[in-house]
C-alpha positions as MATLAB code, in Angstrom:
seq = 'MIDADTINAAFHCLRTEQLSLANYTALETRVRTEIESKKAELLALGIIDGKNAEIREGQLRDRLASEHLELSEAQGAVAEARTGVTIAQIEVDRCKTLLRLLEVTRPS';
ca = [
      29.538 -217.150  -70.321;
      26.080 -215.799  -71.124;
      24.737 -212.285  -70.923;
      21.655 -210.287  -71.847;
      23.060 -209.383  -75.272;
      23.576 -213.047  -76.152;
      20.055 -213.933  -75.054;
      18.514 -210.985  -76.894;
      20.462 -211.820  -80.037;
      19.287 -215.440  -79.927;
      15.631 -214.462  -79.588;
      15.976 -211.758  -82.254;
      17.502 -214.267  -84.655;
      14.687 -216.747  -83.963;
      12.076 -214.064  -84.631;
      13.773 -213.059  -87.878;
      13.956 -216.659  -89.078;
      10.310 -217.303  -88.174;
       9.225 -214.222  -90.137;
      11.297 -215.382  -93.080;
       9.659 -218.810  -92.941;
       6.201 -217.233  -92.803;
       6.965 -215.041  -95.827;
       8.357 -217.891  -97.925;
       5.472 -220.161  -96.946;
       3.021 -217.464  -98.065;
       4.910 -217.155 -101.356;
       4.770 -220.920 -101.898;
       1.025 -220.923 -101.196;
       0.465 -218.025 -103.591;
       2.388 -219.757 -106.389;
       0.487 -223.022 -105.827;
      -2.806 -221.132 -105.981;
      -1.755 -219.401 -109.208;
      -0.833 -222.741 -110.778;
      -4.176 -224.286 -109.833;
      -6.040 -221.246 -111.141;
      -4.153 -221.302 -114.442;
      -4.714 -225.061 -114.779;
      -8.451 -224.595 -114.339;
      -8.458 -221.733 -116.840;
      -6.525 -223.697 -119.470;
      -8.840 -226.677 -119.058;
     -11.987 -224.520 -119.188;
     -10.814 -222.770 -122.362;
     -10.138 -226.108 -124.039;
      -6.460 -225.274 -124.547;
      -5.556 -228.490 -122.746;
      -7.224 -231.218 -124.759;
      -5.330 -234.429 -124.066;
      -7.243 -237.697 -124.381;
      -6.245 -238.938 -120.935;
      -5.015 -237.584 -117.603;
      -1.344 -238.281 -118.378;
      -1.425 -236.335 -121.626;
      -3.358 -233.461 -120.052;
      -0.922 -233.309 -117.131;
       1.996 -233.224 -119.577;
       0.383 -230.400 -121.539;
      -0.242 -228.466 -118.325;
       3.348 -228.983 -117.227;
       4.638 -227.648 -120.542;
       2.339 -224.620 -120.485;
       3.097 -223.812 -116.841;
       6.836 -224.577 -116.825;
       7.851 -221.140 -115.545;
       5.255 -221.319 -112.761;
       6.521 -224.749 -111.735;
      10.075 -223.392 -111.668;
       8.888 -220.547 -109.432;
       7.168 -223.100 -107.165;
      10.333 -225.167 -106.958;
      12.344 -222.091 -105.979;
       9.755 -221.154 -103.350;
       9.863 -224.683 -101.926;
      13.644 -224.457 -101.690;
      13.372 -221.136  -99.876;
      10.859 -222.643  -97.431;
      13.217 -225.544  -96.732;
      16.112 -223.143  -96.104;
      13.952 -220.994  -93.842;
      12.878 -224.069  -91.839;
      16.532 -224.912  -91.338;
      17.172 -221.344  -90.197;
      14.350 -221.583  -87.652;
      15.705 -224.885  -86.356;
      19.214 -223.501  -85.930;
      17.914 -220.347  -84.231;
      15.737 -222.443  -81.905;
      18.775 -224.522  -80.945;
      20.597 -221.323  -79.961;
      17.624 -220.125  -77.882;
      17.476 -223.520  -76.164;
      21.213 -223.347  -75.484;
      20.765 -219.951  -73.828;
      17.904 -221.278  -71.693;
      19.992 -224.274  -70.641;
      22.932 -222.079  -69.685;
      20.646 -219.853  -67.621;
      19.243 -222.867  -65.781;
      22.755 -224.135  -65.163;
      23.745 -220.767  -63.705;
      20.702 -220.816  -61.410;
      21.497 -224.308  -60.143;
      25.202 -223.706  -59.608;
      24.895 -220.204  -58.125;
      25.838 -220.162  -54.444;
      22.941 -219.355  -52.121;
];
């Protein structure tokens, strides 16, 4: 039904998924920071010179297209990692529930 290997595997999987989520979240944060830094640099250098916010934002988007693609990929990886954590947590919870059930139904 449930044994130490199953429990250890569930907790190991949860740990692995949590580390993955942390790494992808850090990547997403780094890419966002790079985009903001490059935006500020382009504006300060006068390279972005649109007359209004919409035009400037469009110019920034064009200039930073590859960075925005990288951000989109990082966001997708974060979403996948969150799903992995959720699934791993469900397995850990299942193991805990089975252990409680065994304790309750075990003859005294």
